[in-house]
């Protein structure tokens, strides 16, 4: 027998948000709701634990429909459900022949596009005289100096089927035109050529260092190159605004997106000055957004950026159907760790999920071992397969805008839009991104945000799994590729010098050119090397040095401490150590002993277990057997009250140099001999650095300086 109408909820009152909050506050035992339940971001707004329809009603802008303004829900109506997204893998082996093999392996394994990163020498744009033979300055880049090198690096790649994007730094003009020359060689029709030159001279300027060309001249060259590309290669792009320079320097998402918007505007102006209208200029620009492991913020920033750039193009008079933006999502370098790099697989999976859900058109995943060196084939395969699994097995692309209708994501997107637009307007009030980079306010704001984040990492309020939390002293370092950098660089510089000699007349013809695009194309077709071409187009003596942004990885501070400890182990045969003075039964001391072990081993200080210690004599005897020069008391509050002071005095009288207690500071225990206290929220990095100093654990460079 069945009953058709069974009102299961009719007898229960309808709860509301205040009812829920009241119950939560009871469970917090008097702790403030806002402090415990709200998460503060570096943008300055709060993330709530629960969102309701009321949050949606409060939003000033409707999220609209996929493919329509304000483009929150995607740039196209079908999302990724038809063609999916581009699986774009970076090629960076220094040997052009090996790079070609790497490229084909990626494409055969499921990649659909390639990002070719050129060597540091070419990207730097510095005069060749700055380099000697075998300087070892290249890092993560293919030694592509000429069209012949580019031909070698892309040997076997069907350029009409697989888009190729470049990362050429200051040499964007010569390298980019060499790519178009290769398209011509292959007989690729103009409308079939896809890919991008990814010129981003403002990002190169933001990094600082030697100024090889003024931003004004670089922008003029970019505009001329874009006009050339728009006329000859309509489906390829010229510029890519890359947020990585700001993100890697520690910026907030709002600061990064504000800078990207201002950079995009600067490129629009440069292209319009070269003869393109706003609509045609907008087609020449793509955006690269770094994605870290903050899933919801990652989704929100892709949605938000589409909306904001659409608003910029609207103000420029671009029709709605032409405001479609192309976003390339790429792994955020600052989140990758060298220690316990296997966790990077989880980080990149989360960032890829967020990229797909947020509507990225192209995704590039950095292999998990990249922070340790040049990635192996295994690591590259894992990076590629993350996307393939999400696409073909998880069917992630089959849902159009999965985040649509999420009150949390919509609210977060709105807040991010407001703070990012404010950052954009602030930069524009300074005169635009170039003036902001030359001033102090913008760079100082990024450094302040970076400092705040690093402080949160140093106290482990932001944990870095495998590094500051759950470290493994016994982990084996991953094996990375070890090419003969010096030999490859020497050969590349030799090829460059030979090519420069045979094309000297063409290079000389570039001097003083104000509209050099056709001349550059002629030179690179004839084999002129990219770096000398770039040198001829500069207007600087290459001696001007400016203070720019630095690359900061979140884990690098703790990893430096681990490096110190490893060097100590290599010299002494074992890690520096600390003795765990575990008071009372296992059930009483386990929690704090585990906390202390986790904390000290994050700095490479091995925690030596003490067993069950019931008296001060037991503690002193157990400590003396270890030979450790530091110890930490671990036990329950009750055990501390009964025993900690006696144990502390006994250990100090026995000659222990450094004593910690796992728990909150206590004046009486400090008087008894405890030197410092470690607890949740304490400045962990400072504690570890100080302990390394006390134990004499210094990096080799510091030792050498001390001896001098």
XYZ file of C-alpha atoms in Angstrom:
708
model
C 0.000 0.000 0.000
C 1.380 3.406 -0.936
C 0.498 6.898 0.006
C 0.846 9.435 -2.799
C 0.917 12.558 -0.674
C 3.359 12.209 2.190
C 4.307 15.716 3.452
C 7.660 14.747 5.004
C 8.602 18.296 5.978
C 5.202 19.666 6.825
C 5.493 19.058 10.547
C 8.877 20.776 10.853
C 9.447 24.536 11.063
C 11.230 26.159 8.130
C 14.750 27.100 9.302
C 16.384 30.358 8.342
C 19.953 31.655 8.364
C 19.697 33.099 11.869
C 18.517 29.736 13.256
C 21.525 28.059 11.712
C 23.883 30.752 13.008
C 22.485 30.378 16.533
C 23.206 26.641 16.487
C 26.713 27.242 15.170
C 27.480 29.789 17.878
C 26.446 27.266 20.512
C 28.901 24.737 19.120
C 31.680 27.347 19.191
C 31.504 27.543 23.003
C 31.490 31.312 23.081
C 34.108 31.906 20.388
C 33.223 34.794 18.034
C 31.341 33.598 14.945
C 33.104 36.019 12.582
C 36.554 35.014 13.794
C 35.988 31.274 13.586
C 33.664 30.945 10.608
C 34.674 33.714 8.183
C 37.746 33.455 5.976
C 39.581 36.659 5.164
C 41.183 36.986 1.739
C 44.064 39.151 0.602
C 41.527 41.107 -1.419
C 40.095 42.349 1.877
C 36.709 40.643 1.815
C 35.288 37.759 3.814
C 34.207 34.319 2.645
C 31.128 33.030 4.433
C 30.574 29.393 5.398
C 27.043 29.417 3.990
C 25.358 31.308 1.159
C 21.635 31.594 0.450
C 19.299 32.959 -2.192
C 19.406 36.284 -0.362
C 23.048 36.644 -1.422
C 22.040 36.259 -5.058
C 19.267 38.813 -4.674
C 21.773 41.332 -3.327
C 24.011 41.139 -6.402
C 23.872 44.294 -8.556
C 24.600 42.437 -11.823
C 22.809 39.408 -13.255
C 25.142 36.623 -14.287
C 23.315 36.359 -17.618
C 23.608 33.430 -20.030
C 26.660 31.607 -21.406
C 28.053 33.436 -24.421
C 26.337 36.739 -23.689
C 27.252 39.858 -21.738
C 28.435 40.178 -19.030
C 30.189 36.885 -19.987
C 30.348 35.621 -16.412
C 29.062 32.273 -17.605
C 31.509 31.824 -20.456
C 32.611 33.236 -23.778
C 30.461 30.859 -25.834
C 26.958 29.468 -25.500
C 28.101 25.847 -25.778
C 30.987 26.162 -23.338
C 33.467 23.301 -23.664
C 30.756 20.790 -24.578
C 31.576 20.711 -28.302
C 35.299 21.016 -28.890
C 36.481 20.928 -25.302
C 39.396 23.096 -24.304
C 42.942 23.228 -25.630
C 45.325 20.911 -23.832
C 48.416 23.057 -24.271
C 51.718 21.665 -23.037
C 54.925 23.635 -22.630
C 58.057 22.570 -24.528
C 61.255 23.671 -22.813
C 64.073 21.170 -23.355
C 67.215 23.161 -24.267
C 68.189 20.919 -27.199
C 66.046 21.795 -30.256
C 66.158 18.190 -31.498
C 65.051 16.847 -28.126
C 62.424 19.592 -27.963
C 60.987 18.301 -31.245
C 60.805 14.782 -29.839
C 59.187 16.197 -26.704
C 56.626 18.100 -28.774
C 55.628 15.046 -30.803
C 55.370 12.964 -27.641
C 52.992 15.509 -26.147
C 50.796 15.627 -29.247
C 50.740 11.853 -29.635
C 49.843 11.573 -25.945
C 46.783 13.794 -26.179
C 47.946 17.418 -26.166
C 46.242 19.604 -28.747
C 48.513 22.675 -28.648
C 52.100 23.588 -27.774
C 53.711 26.430 -25.854
C 57.311 26.788 -27.021
C 59.455 28.567 -24.426
C 62.699 29.970 -25.743
C 65.924 30.048 -23.756
C 66.752 32.729 -21.221
C 69.407 34.308 -23.448
C 66.924 34.945 -26.239
C 64.175 36.041 -23.867
C 66.462 38.489 -22.067
C 67.149 40.508 -25.194
C 70.546 41.433 -23.759
C 73.468 42.125 -26.031
C 75.408 39.019 -26.983
C 78.518 40.596 -25.500
C 76.921 40.054 -22.067
C 77.458 36.319 -22.428
C 80.584 34.271 -22.473
C 80.885 30.753 -23.763
C 79.236 28.203 -21.499
C 77.804 30.685 -19.019
C 75.093 28.263 -17.896
C 72.555 31.082 -17.792
C 69.795 29.291 -19.680
C 66.967 27.760 -17.726
C 63.877 25.940 -18.913
C 63.921 27.031 -22.499
C 64.769 25.738 -25.948
C 67.916 27.133 -27.570
C 66.095 28.576 -30.568
C 68.199 31.385 -31.988
C 67.247 31.330 -35.672
C 64.541 30.217 -38.073
C 66.593 27.058 -38.653
C 66.520 26.298 -34.924
C 62.760 26.910 -34.848
C 62.348 24.576 -37.808
C 64.305 21.906 -35.928
C 62.349 22.359 -32.687
C 59.018 21.926 -34.508
C 60.121 19.185 -36.896
C 57.223 16.812 -37.548
C 54.574 19.069 -35.983
C 51.608 19.746 -38.270
C 51.333 23.469 -37.731
C 47.925 23.692 -39.413
C 46.499 21.186 -36.907
C 48.322 21.991 -33.665
C 48.451 25.649 -32.615
C 51.889 26.791 -31.468
C 52.322 29.629 -28.978
C 55.641 31.287 -28.227
C 57.273 32.498 -25.057
C 60.059 34.656 -26.447
C 60.315 37.537 -23.971
C 61.990 40.637 -25.389
C 62.668 38.808 -28.682
C 58.950 38.544 -29.423
C 59.205 40.346 -32.751
C 62.012 38.329 -34.328
C 60.823 34.977 -32.952
C 57.193 35.703 -33.806
C 57.941 36.655 -37.383
C 60.124 33.549 -37.679
C 57.063 31.491 -36.756
C 55.061 33.168 -39.523
C 57.932 32.463 -41.923
C 57.722 28.800 -40.926
C 53.987 28.838 -41.640
C 54.771 30.176 -45.102
C 57.401 27.483 -45.654
C 54.871 24.791 -44.761
C 52.373 26.236 -47.227
C 49.797 26.938 -44.530
C 46.984 29.163 -45.699
C 46.619 32.411 -43.709
C 43.214 31.423 -42.317
C 44.531 27.994 -41.241
C 47.435 29.285 -39.172
C 46.554 29.232 -35.496
C 48.576 30.034 -32.436
C 50.060 33.157 -30.981
C 53.231 35.184 -30.690
C 52.397 35.966 -27.043
C 54.212 39.291 -27.050
C 54.004 40.925 -23.626
C 56.617 43.701 -23.380
C 55.005 45.270 -20.306
C 55.394 42.010 -18.371
C 59.053 41.914 -19.409
C 59.401 45.475 -18.151
C 57.652 44.631 -14.876
C 60.284 42.032 -14.006
C 62.889 44.763 -13.839
C 66.609 44.393 -14.270
C 68.405 45.748 -17.320
C 66.233 48.019 -19.449
C 66.942 47.174 -23.096
C 64.149 49.243 -24.639
C 61.805 51.929 -23.412
C 58.215 50.794 -22.876
C 57.041 53.412 -25.379
C 59.159 51.971 -28.162
C 58.271 48.409 -27.213
C 54.571 49.282 -27.402
C 55.062 50.916 -30.798
C 56.766 47.758 -32.084
C 53.947 45.659 -30.652
C 51.345 47.791 -32.417
C 53.141 47.486 -35.751
C 53.487 43.730 -35.319
C 49.775 43.400 -34.502
C 48.817 45.362 -37.608
C 51.040 43.057 -39.662
C 49.498 39.931 -38.126
C 45.910 41.145 -38.490
C 46.461 41.793 -42.195
C 48.205 38.483 -42.983
C 47.286 35.886 -40.341
C 43.721 36.625 -39.212
C 43.293 33.640 -36.856
C 46.576 34.019 -34.985
C 47.143 36.460 -32.136
C 49.968 38.853 -31.368
C 49.830 39.797 -27.691
C 49.174 37.816 -24.548
C 48.710 39.691 -21.273
C 50.300 37.400 -18.692
C 49.327 37.805 -15.040
C 52.147 35.545 -13.864
C 54.603 38.423 -13.354
C 52.339 39.900 -10.662
C 51.014 36.631 -9.247
C 54.502 35.139 -8.910
C 55.603 38.290 -7.093
C 52.935 37.673 -4.442
C 50.087 39.925 -5.572
C 46.472 39.432 -4.651
C 44.105 38.326 -7.403
C 42.613 41.832 -7.517
C 46.001 43.496 -7.937
C 46.934 41.042 -10.678
C 43.680 41.480 -12.594
C 43.800 45.255 -12.253
C 47.294 45.227 -13.781
C 46.179 42.866 -16.551
C 43.237 45.099 -17.461
C 45.484 48.153 -17.606
C 48.023 46.247 -19.708
C 45.274 45.174 -22.092
C 44.197 48.806 -22.455
C 47.797 49.840 -23.175
C 48.001 47.228 -25.926
C 44.684 48.358 -27.412
C 46.009 51.908 -27.572
C 49.279 50.801 -29.163
C 47.445 48.793 -31.799
C 45.016 51.616 -32.537
C 48.004 53.932 -32.975
C 49.299 51.442 -35.567
C 46.054 51.649 -37.537
C 43.798 48.930 -36.081
C 40.344 49.828 -34.844
C 39.320 48.681 -31.357
C 37.468 45.609 -32.620
C 40.372 44.313 -34.725
C 42.845 45.186 -31.991
C 40.846 43.233 -29.392
C 41.085 40.104 -31.561
C 44.875 40.316 -31.333
C 44.968 40.047 -27.517
C 44.665 36.993 -25.313
C 45.080 36.692 -21.550
C 47.053 34.185 -19.479
C 45.824 33.767 -15.906
C 47.844 31.779 -13.339
C 45.743 29.274 -11.410
C 46.601 27.985 -7.951
C 44.932 25.497 -5.624
C 42.234 27.865 -4.329
C 39.397 26.217 -6.224
C 36.550 28.672 -5.733
C 38.683 31.781 -6.091
C 40.137 30.289 -9.275
C 36.678 29.742 -10.745
C 35.611 33.240 -9.742
C 38.609 35.039 -11.218
C 38.129 33.544 -14.688
C 34.447 34.442 -14.654
C 35.237 37.900 -13.288
C 37.952 38.691 -15.784
C 35.696 37.940 -18.734
C 33.145 40.350 -17.309
C 35.659 43.127 -16.673
C 37.396 42.902 -20.041
C 33.989 42.854 -21.708
C 33.223 46.089 -19.880
C 36.490 47.620 -21.157
C 35.662 46.647 -24.739
C 32.138 47.984 -24.331
C 33.599 51.339 -23.328
C 35.800 51.180 -26.438
C 32.748 50.769 -28.646
C 33.344 47.101 -29.511
C 30.080 45.276 -30.421
C 28.880 42.653 -27.928
C 29.506 39.719 -30.262
C 33.148 40.854 -30.636
C 33.855 41.097 -26.917
C 34.623 37.391 -26.686
C 37.821 36.940 -24.711
C 40.355 34.124 -24.996
C 41.762 32.990 -21.641
C 44.731 30.665 -21.277
C 44.972 29.214 -17.769
C 48.407 28.130 -16.571
C 49.721 26.581 -13.368
C 50.694 29.247 -10.841
C 54.409 28.925 -10.270
C 54.299 30.307 -6.754
C 52.332 27.328 -5.412
C 54.720 24.613 -6.641
C 57.100 23.008 -4.156
C 60.464 21.371 -4.596
C 60.039 19.358 -1.393
C 57.496 16.534 -1.507
C 56.741 17.479 -5.126
C 54.196 14.668 -5.425
C 51.711 16.963 -3.676
C 52.005 19.212 -6.726
C 49.908 16.648 -8.580
C 47.021 17.415 -6.232
C 47.585 21.153 -6.512
C 47.600 21.118 -10.303
C 44.535 18.866 -10.434
C 42.564 21.326 -8.307
C 43.756 24.260 -10.398
C 42.833 22.451 -13.614
C 39.371 21.648 -12.290
C 38.893 25.324 -11.432
C 40.180 26.336 -14.875
C 37.680 24.131 -16.664
C 34.739 25.100 -14.470
C 35.704 28.768 -14.793
C 35.673 28.498 -18.587
C 39.335 28.597 -19.674
C 39.862 28.181 -23.428
C 43.343 26.710 -23.059
C 45.045 25.071 -20.081
C 48.750 24.460 -19.502
C 49.763 22.317 -16.525
C 53.293 22.527 -15.183
C 54.739 19.061 -14.382
C 54.927 18.225 -10.682
C 58.754 18.143 -10.620
C 59.290 21.507 -12.333
C 60.430 23.315 -9.168
C 63.246 20.778 -8.814
C 64.593 21.033 -12.368
C 63.899 20.073 -15.960
C 60.911 17.735 -15.992
C 61.118 14.079 -16.944
C 58.898 12.318 -19.466
C 56.989 10.692 -16.601
C 56.191 14.031 -14.977
C 55.138 15.508 -18.311
C 52.866 12.545 -18.958
C 51.176 12.966 -15.577
C 50.601 16.671 -16.259
C 49.069 15.928 -19.635
C 46.930 13.088 -18.350
C 45.363 15.204 -15.606
C 43.589 17.142 -18.329
C 42.717 14.053 -20.343
C 41.187 12.356 -17.300
C 39.099 15.403 -16.429
C 38.026 15.806 -20.024
C 37.413 12.277 -21.275
C 36.748 10.247 -18.129
C 35.220 12.805 -15.772
C 33.322 14.419 -18.679
C 33.931 17.799 -17.109
C 33.533 19.636 -20.387
C 30.073 18.234 -21.051
C 28.431 20.518 -18.511
C 28.010 24.098 -19.672
C 29.110 26.458 -16.899
C 29.033 24.037 -13.943
C 29.380 26.934 -11.477
C 26.310 28.749 -12.801
C 23.733 29.244 -10.077
C 26.221 28.812 -7.241
C 25.430 31.579 -4.766
C 28.922 31.281 -3.296
C 30.693 31.632 -6.656
C 28.404 34.430 -7.799
C 28.956 36.401 -4.588
C 32.691 35.829 -4.735
C 32.787 36.880 -8.392
C 30.952 40.113 -7.582
C 33.308 41.026 -4.748
C 36.319 40.184 -6.889
C 34.950 42.287 -9.735
C 34.608 45.315 -7.486
C 38.101 45.079 -5.963
C 39.736 44.302 -9.327
C 37.993 47.214 -11.018
C 39.112 49.479 -8.181
C 42.699 48.278 -8.684
C 42.388 48.915 -12.434
C 41.078 52.428 -11.909
C 43.833 53.168 -9.405
C 46.475 52.135 -11.953
C 44.834 54.186 -14.686
C 44.766 57.234 -12.420
C 48.544 56.921 -12.140
C 48.732 57.196 -15.918
C 48.450 53.533 -16.857
C 50.393 50.381 -16.128
C 53.757 51.651 -17.384
C 53.668 54.731 -15.152
C 52.451 52.560 -12.259
C 55.435 50.222 -12.701
C 57.776 53.206 -12.709
C 56.217 54.634 -9.562
C 56.209 53.314 -6.028
C 52.585 52.897 -4.941
C 51.609 49.931 -7.111
C 54.793 47.912 -6.591
C 54.674 48.659 -2.868
C 51.092 47.404 -2.644
C 52.116 44.103 -4.245
C 55.117 43.743 -1.961
C 52.934 44.480 1.049
C 50.464 41.768 0.023
C 53.338 39.371 -0.587
C 54.777 40.135 2.850
C 51.416 39.505 4.505
C 51.062 36.188 2.712
C 54.605 35.140 3.570
C 53.926 36.020 7.204
C 50.844 33.805 7.154
C 52.917 30.984 5.667
C 55.687 31.530 8.208
C 53.192 31.033 11.047
C 51.487 28.170 9.157
C 48.159 30.004 9.112
C 48.501 29.137 5.434
C 49.911 25.607 5.430
C 52.057 24.225 2.616
C 51.471 20.487 2.626
C 54.669 18.453 2.496
C 56.780 21.470 3.414
C 55.533 23.446 6.409
C 52.996 20.731 7.271
C 53.598 16.955 7.250
C 57.247 17.117 6.116
C 59.104 13.923 5.340
C 62.785 14.088 6.212
C 63.398 10.741 4.550
C 61.883 11.656 1.190
C 64.023 10.829 -1.827
C 64.585 13.719 -4.187
C 62.936 13.283 -7.556
C 65.175 12.679 -10.538
C 65.042 15.427 -13.145
C 66.655 15.677 -16.558
C 70.276 16.790 -16.487
C 71.237 18.036 -19.947
C 74.687 19.418 -20.580
C 73.596 23.050 -20.248
C 77.039 24.550 -20.835
C 77.698 22.570 -24.013
C 74.246 23.283 -25.413
C 74.635 26.978 -24.625
C 78.078 27.099 -26.170
C 76.762 25.465 -29.336
C 73.794 27.855 -29.450
C 75.998 30.919 -29.058
C 78.238 29.545 -31.773
C 75.286 29.127 -34.128
C 74.164 32.651 -33.266
C 77.570 34.164 -33.979
C 77.910 32.353 -37.289
C 74.423 33.378 -38.397
C 75.045 36.990 -37.360
C 78.189 37.119 -39.502
C 76.430 35.834 -42.612
C 73.491 38.230 -42.212
C 75.411 41.309 -41.078
C 74.135 43.526 -43.884
C 70.506 42.678 -43.085
C 71.124 43.329 -39.407
C 72.798 46.654 -40.154
C 69.758 47.650 -42.208
C 67.619 47.455 -39.061
C 69.511 50.230 -37.277
C 67.363 53.286 -36.763
C 64.236 51.738 -38.259
C 60.995 53.121 -36.832
C 58.671 50.669 -38.637
C 60.904 47.614 -38.966
C 58.421 44.733 -39.257
C 58.983 43.935 -42.942
C 62.757 44.332 -42.545
C 62.786 42.017 -39.522
C 60.802 39.417 -41.465
C 63.278 39.655 -44.336
C 66.207 39.257 -41.942
C 64.865 36.231 -40.056
C 63.876 34.532 -43.328
C 67.519 34.874 -44.377
C 68.660 33.280 -41.110
C 69.414 36.302 -38.926
C 69.503 35.264 -35.249
C 66.793 36.621 -32.964
C 69.021 38.183 -30.314
C 71.077 40.429 -32.635
C 67.832 41.429 -34.363
C 66.374 42.416 -30.997
C 69.575 44.302 -30.114
C 69.278 46.390 -33.275
C 65.709 47.371 -32.369
C 66.518 48.602 -28.883
C 67.231 52.178 -27.912
C 69.076 51.588 -24.664
C 72.728 51.210 -23.778
C 71.643 48.212 -21.680
C 73.149 49.713 -18.552
C 69.942 51.119 -17.080
C 68.807 49.016 -14.125
C 65.346 49.323 -12.646
C 63.841 47.707 -9.589
C 60.986 45.460 -10.647
C 59.094 42.468 -9.324
C 60.697 39.267 -8.080
C 59.467 35.696 -8.337
C 58.534 34.343 -4.901
C 57.520 30.730 -4.316
C 55.365 30.165 -1.241
C 57.512 27.327 0.063
C 60.955 28.735 -0.588
C 61.611 29.934 2.978
C 60.954 26.567 4.588
C 62.737 24.792 1.745
C 65.833 26.907 2.412
C 65.792 25.684 6.016
C 65.571 22.103 4.755
C 68.504 22.762 2.431
C 70.523 23.961 5.439
C 69.663 20.780 7.328
C 70.556 18.588 4.357
C 73.956 20.257 4.109
C 74.449 19.596 7.838
C 73.529 15.948 7.356
C 75.981 15.592 4.462
C 78.750 16.911 6.693
C 77.857 15.227 10.010
C 76.112 12.049 8.893
C 72.771 12.801 10.540
C 70.201 15.578 10.737
C 70.322 18.187 13.494
C 67.949 16.936 16.145
C 65.591 17.845 18.954
C 64.536 15.494 21.753
C 60.815 15.015 22.419
C 60.373 15.039 26.200
C 57.105 13.087 26.161
C 55.593 13.380 29.639
C 53.181 10.740 30.855
C 51.373 7.950 28.983
C 51.128 7.873 25.192
C 47.493 8.976 25.233
C 48.481 12.145 27.097
C 51.462 13.273 25.064
C 50.731 12.031 21.519
C 48.840 15.098 20.298
C 51.484 17.618 21.291
C 54.390 15.329 20.416
C 52.974 14.917 16.909
C 52.489 18.674 16.655
C 56.075 19.328 17.782
C 57.554 16.712 15.454
C 55.648 18.156 12.519
C 56.764 21.678 13.401
C 60.473 21.049 13.923
C 60.920 18.654 11.015
C 59.508 21.393 8.744
C 62.902 23.010 9.381
C 64.884 19.817 8.894
C 65.295 19.257 12.657
C 64.773 15.551 13.336
C 62.491 14.846 16.305
C 63.814 12.013 18.483
C 61.093 10.182 20.474
C 61.425 9.971 24.240
C 58.943 7.214 25.091
C 56.967 7.384 28.341
C 58.695 9.716 30.825
C 57.192 9.915 34.300
C 59.834 11.849 36.275
C 62.466 14.526 35.820
C 65.197 11.910 36.263
C 63.646 9.809 33.476
C 63.658 12.839 31.180
C 67.288 13.750 31.884
C 68.497 10.172 31.420
C 66.607 9.727 28.149
C 67.837 13.051 26.790
C 71.488 12.333 27.559
C 71.344 9.149 25.471
C 70.370 11.115 22.357
C 73.069 13.776 22.406
C 70.532 16.316 21.137
C 71.278 19.949 21.929
C 67.616 20.939 22.033
C 64.473 19.433 23.543
C 60.744 20.143 23.619
C 58.336 19.269 26.435
C 55.190 17.489 25.205
C 52.269 16.494 27.408
C 48.804 17.347 28.648
C 47.955 20.536 30.536
C 47.548 18.499 33.711
C 50.941 16.871 33.265
C 52.539 20.263 32.627
C 51.069 21.604 35.856
C 52.392 18.672 37.852
C 55.751 17.997 36.229
C 56.892 20.497 33.575
C 58.658 22.962 35.874
C 60.689 20.224 37.609
C 61.640 18.637 34.289
C 62.643 21.970 32.802
C 64.903 22.808 35.762
C 66.457 19.351 35.733
C 67.224 19.460 32.005
C 68.742 22.899 32.210
C 70.856 21.944 35.226
C 72.048 18.898 33.273
C 73.336 21.206 30.526
C 70.597 21.276 27.880
C 71.303 24.378 25.721
C 67.787 24.960 24.312
C 64.398 23.965 25.726
C 60.940 24.437 24.183
C 57.455 23.592 25.393
C 54.574 22.626 23.106
C 51.841 24.899 24.407
C 50.928 28.477 25.209
C 53.509 30.725 26.952
C 53.621 30.472 30.730
C 55.709 32.818 32.888
C 56.303 30.246 35.633
C 57.595 27.681 33.174
C 59.745 30.299 31.519
C 61.267 31.048 34.929
C 61.851 27.313 35.333
C 64.027 27.228 32.215
C 61.798 26.969 29.152
C 63.415 29.142 26.473
C 60.498 29.349 24.034
C 56.978 28.051 23.426
C 55.582 26.555 20.226
C 51.860 26.528 19.584
C 49.243 27.115 16.896
C 49.807 30.536 15.364
C 53.341 31.001 16.661
C 55.970 32.340 14.204
C 57.125 28.878 13.145
C 59.671 29.990 10.578
C 61.347 32.355 13.040
C 61.439 29.589 15.667
C 63.110 27.201 13.238
C 65.559 29.762 11.922
C 66.568 30.681 15.454
C 67.007 27.026 16.402
C 69.188 26.385 13.368
C 71.349 29.305 14.442
C 71.588 27.921 17.985
C 72.602 24.511 16.661
C 75.137 25.932 14.230
C 73.225 24.830 11.150
C 74.183 27.322 8.441
C 74.201 27.163 4.655
C 77.635 26.670 3.130
C 77.752 30.252 1.792
C 77.227 31.662 5.291
C 79.958 29.421 6.668
C 82.376 30.638 4.019
C 81.519 34.267 4.779
C 82.080 33.633 8.478
C 85.492 32.077 7.821
C 86.494 35.036 5.712
